[in-house]
Each structure stands twice: as structure tokens, then as C-alpha cells.
Short mmCIF file of N, CA, C and O in Angstrom, two decimals:
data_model
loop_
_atom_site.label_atom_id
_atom_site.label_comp_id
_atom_site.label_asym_id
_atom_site.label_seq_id
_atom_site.Cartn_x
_atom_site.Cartn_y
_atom_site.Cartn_z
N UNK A 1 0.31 -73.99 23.70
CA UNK A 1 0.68 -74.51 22.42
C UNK A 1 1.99 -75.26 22.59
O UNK A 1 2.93 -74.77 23.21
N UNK A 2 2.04 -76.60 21.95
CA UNK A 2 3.41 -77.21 22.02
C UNK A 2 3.07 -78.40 20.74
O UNK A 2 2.12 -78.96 20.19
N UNK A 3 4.81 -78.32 20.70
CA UNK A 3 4.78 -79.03 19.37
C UNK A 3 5.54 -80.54 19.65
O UNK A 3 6.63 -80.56 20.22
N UNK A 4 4.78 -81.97 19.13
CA UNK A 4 5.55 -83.35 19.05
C UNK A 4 5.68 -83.74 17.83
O UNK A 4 4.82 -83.38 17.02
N UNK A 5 6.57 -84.41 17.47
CA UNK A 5 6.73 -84.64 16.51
C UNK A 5 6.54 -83.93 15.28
O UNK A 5 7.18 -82.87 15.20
N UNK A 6 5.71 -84.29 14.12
CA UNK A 6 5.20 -83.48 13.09
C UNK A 6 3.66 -82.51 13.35
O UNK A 6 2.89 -82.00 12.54
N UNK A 7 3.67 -82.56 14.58
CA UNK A 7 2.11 -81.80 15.26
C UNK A 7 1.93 -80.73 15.78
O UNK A 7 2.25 -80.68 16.96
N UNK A 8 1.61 -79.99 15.41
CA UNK A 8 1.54 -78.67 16.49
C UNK A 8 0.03 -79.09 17.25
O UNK A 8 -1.00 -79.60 16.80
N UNK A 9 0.47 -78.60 18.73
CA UNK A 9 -1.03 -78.89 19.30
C UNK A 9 -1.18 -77.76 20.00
O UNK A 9 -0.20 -77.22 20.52
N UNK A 10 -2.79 -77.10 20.10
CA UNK A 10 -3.01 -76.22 20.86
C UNK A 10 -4.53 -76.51 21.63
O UNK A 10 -5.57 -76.89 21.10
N UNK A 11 -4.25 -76.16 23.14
CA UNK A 11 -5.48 -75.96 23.92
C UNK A 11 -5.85 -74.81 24.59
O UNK A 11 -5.37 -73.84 25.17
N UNK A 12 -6.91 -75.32 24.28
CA UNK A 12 -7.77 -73.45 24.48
C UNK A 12 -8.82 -73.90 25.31
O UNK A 12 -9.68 -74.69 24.93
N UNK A 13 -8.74 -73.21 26.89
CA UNK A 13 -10.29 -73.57 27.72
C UNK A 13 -10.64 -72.47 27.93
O UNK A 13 -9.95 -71.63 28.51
N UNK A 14 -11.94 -72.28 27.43
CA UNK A 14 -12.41 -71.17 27.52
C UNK A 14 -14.12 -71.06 28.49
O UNK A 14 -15.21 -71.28 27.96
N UNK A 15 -13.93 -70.70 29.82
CA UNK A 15 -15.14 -71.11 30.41
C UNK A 15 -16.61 -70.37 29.69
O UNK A 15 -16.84 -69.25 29.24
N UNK A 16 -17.30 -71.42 29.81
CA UNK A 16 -18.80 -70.97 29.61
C UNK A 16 -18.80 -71.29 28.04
O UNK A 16 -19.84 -71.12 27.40
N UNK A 17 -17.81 -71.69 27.52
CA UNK A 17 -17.83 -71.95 25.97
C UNK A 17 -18.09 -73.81 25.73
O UNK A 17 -17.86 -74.61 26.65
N UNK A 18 -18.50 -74.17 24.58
CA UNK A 18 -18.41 -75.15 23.94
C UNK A 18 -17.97 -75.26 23.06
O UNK A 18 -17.73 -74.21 22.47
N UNK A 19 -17.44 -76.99 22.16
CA UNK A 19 -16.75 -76.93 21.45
C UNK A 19 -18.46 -75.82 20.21
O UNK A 19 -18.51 -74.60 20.05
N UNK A 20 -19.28 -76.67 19.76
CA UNK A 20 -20.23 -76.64 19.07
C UNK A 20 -20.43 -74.95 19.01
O UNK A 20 -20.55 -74.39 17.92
N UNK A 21 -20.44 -74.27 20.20
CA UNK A 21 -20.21 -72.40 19.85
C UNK A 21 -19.01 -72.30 19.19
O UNK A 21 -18.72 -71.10 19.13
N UNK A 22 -18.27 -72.89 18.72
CA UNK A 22 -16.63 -72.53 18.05
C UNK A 22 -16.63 -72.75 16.36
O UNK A 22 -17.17 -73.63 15.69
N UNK A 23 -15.94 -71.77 16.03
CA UNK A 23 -15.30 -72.18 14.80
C UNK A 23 -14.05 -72.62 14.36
O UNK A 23 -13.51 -71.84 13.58
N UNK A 24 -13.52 -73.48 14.59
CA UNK A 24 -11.80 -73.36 14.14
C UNK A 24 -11.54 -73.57 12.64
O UNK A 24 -12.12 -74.45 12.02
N UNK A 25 -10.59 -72.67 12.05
CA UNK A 25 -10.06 -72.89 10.86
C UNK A 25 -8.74 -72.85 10.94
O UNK A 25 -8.27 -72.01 11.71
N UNK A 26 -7.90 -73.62 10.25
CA UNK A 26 -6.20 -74.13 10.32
C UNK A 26 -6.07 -73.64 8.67
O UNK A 26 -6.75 -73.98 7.71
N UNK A 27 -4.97 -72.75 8.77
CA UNK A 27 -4.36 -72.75 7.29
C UNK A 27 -3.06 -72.93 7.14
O UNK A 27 -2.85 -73.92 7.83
N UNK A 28 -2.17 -72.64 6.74
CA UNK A 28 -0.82 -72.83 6.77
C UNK A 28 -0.36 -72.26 7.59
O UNK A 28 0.22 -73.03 8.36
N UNK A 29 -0.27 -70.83 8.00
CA UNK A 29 0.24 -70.56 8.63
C UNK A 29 -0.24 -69.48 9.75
O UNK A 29 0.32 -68.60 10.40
N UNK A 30 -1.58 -70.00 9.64
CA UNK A 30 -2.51 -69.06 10.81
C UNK A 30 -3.81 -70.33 11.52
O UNK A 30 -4.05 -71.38 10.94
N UNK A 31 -4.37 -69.97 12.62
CA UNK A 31 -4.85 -70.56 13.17
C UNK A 31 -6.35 -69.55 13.31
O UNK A 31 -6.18 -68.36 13.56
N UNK A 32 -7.81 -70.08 13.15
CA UNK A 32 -8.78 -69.01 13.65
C UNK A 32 -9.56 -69.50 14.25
O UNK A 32 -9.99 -70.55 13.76
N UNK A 33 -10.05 -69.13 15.38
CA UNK A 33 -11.15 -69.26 16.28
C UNK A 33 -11.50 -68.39 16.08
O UNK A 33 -10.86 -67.34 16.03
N UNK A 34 -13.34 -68.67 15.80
CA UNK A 34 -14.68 -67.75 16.09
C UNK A 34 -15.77 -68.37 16.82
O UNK A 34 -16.14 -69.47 16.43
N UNK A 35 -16.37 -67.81 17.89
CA UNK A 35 -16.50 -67.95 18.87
C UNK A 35 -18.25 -67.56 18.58
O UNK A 35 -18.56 -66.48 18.09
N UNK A 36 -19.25 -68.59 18.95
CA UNK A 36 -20.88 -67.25 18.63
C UNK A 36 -21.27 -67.33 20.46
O UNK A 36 -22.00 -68.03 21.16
N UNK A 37 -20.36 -66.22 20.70
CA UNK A 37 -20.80 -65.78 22.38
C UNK A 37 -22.13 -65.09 22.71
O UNK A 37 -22.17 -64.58 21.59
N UNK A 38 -22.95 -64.77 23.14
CA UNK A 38 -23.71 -64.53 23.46
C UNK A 38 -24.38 -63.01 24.26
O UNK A 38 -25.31 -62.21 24.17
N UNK A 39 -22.86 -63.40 25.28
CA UNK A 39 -23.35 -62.44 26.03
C UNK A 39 -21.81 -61.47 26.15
O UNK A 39 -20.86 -61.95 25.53
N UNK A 40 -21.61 -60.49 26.72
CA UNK A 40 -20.33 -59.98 27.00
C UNK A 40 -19.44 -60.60 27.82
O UNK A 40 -18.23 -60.41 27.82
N UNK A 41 -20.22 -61.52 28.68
CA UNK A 41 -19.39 -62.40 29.84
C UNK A 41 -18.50 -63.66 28.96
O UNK A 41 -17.40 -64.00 29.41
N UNK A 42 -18.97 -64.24 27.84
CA UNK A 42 -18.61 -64.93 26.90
C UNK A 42 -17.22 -64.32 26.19
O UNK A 42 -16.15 -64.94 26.13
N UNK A 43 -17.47 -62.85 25.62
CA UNK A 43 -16.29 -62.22 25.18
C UNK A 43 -15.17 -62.06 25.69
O UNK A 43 -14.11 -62.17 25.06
N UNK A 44 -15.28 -61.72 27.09
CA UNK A 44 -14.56 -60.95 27.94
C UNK A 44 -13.84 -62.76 28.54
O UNK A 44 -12.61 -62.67 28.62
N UNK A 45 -14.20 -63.77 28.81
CA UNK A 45 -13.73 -65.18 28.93
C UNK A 45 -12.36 -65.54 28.18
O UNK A 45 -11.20 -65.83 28.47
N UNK A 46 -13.28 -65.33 26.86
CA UNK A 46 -12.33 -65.79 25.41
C UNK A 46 -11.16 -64.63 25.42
O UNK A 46 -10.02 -65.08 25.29
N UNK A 47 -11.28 -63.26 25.56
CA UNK A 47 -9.55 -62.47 25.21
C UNK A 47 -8.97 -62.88 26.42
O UNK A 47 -7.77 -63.11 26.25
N UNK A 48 -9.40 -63.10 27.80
CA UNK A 48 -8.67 -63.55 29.14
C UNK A 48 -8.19 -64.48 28.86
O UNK A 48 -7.03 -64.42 29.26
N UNK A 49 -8.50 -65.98 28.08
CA UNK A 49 -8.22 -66.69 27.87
C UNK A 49 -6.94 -67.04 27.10
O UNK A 49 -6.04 -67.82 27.42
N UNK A 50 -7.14 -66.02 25.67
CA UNK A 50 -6.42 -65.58 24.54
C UNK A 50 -4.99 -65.03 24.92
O UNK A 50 -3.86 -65.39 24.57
N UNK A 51 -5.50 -63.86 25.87
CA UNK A 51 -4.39 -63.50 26.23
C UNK A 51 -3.21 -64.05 27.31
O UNK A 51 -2.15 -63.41 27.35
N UNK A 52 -3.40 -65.41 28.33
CA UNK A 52 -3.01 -65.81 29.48
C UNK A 52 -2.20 -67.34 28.26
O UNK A 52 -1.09 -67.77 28.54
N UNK A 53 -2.86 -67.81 27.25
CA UNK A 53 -1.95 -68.10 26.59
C UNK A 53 -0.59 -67.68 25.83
O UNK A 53 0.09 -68.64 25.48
N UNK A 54 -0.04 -66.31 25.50
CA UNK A 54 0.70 -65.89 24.90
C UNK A 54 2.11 -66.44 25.34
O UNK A 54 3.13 -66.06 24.76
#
């Protein structure tokens, strides 16, 4: 996550995912990804992911 100007930007790679499996919702002051994974290998991707961003 990094911020230019008036933008906050965030990237999220999450293997074995697509954008089209995702949900993102932006509100003021929260960000949500939902994810329709499939399998446990899908889950277990996305918190590795989640978490190596912090």
C-alpha cells in the first residue's frame, strides 16, 4: 500500500486468484476483499498474501 498524491493505492497478488473471483468494496475508511476460493489452497494463498503485506 502507498499513497501519491490524493490516492491511496493498494496491490494485492494473490496466486491462483483472479480479478473476476474478487470482490472489492472501498468505503471511507475501510477497504474489503472477498474472495469466492474454491478450494483450501485458494484460502490459505489469500491470508499468506494478507498477511506478508502488513
Amino acid at each position: 500500500m502507498w499513497e501519491t498524491g490524493n490516492a491511496i493505492n493498494v496491490k494485492l497478488e494473490i496466486p491462483g486468484m483472479e480479478t473476476q473471483d474478487m470482490d472489492i468494496q472501498v468505503t471511507e475508511d475501510t477497504v474489503y476483499i472477498r474472495t469466492y476460493a474454491t478450494g483450501t489452497g485458494d484460502r490459505e494463498a489469500l491470508l499468506a498474501a494478507l498477511r506478508s503485506n502488513r
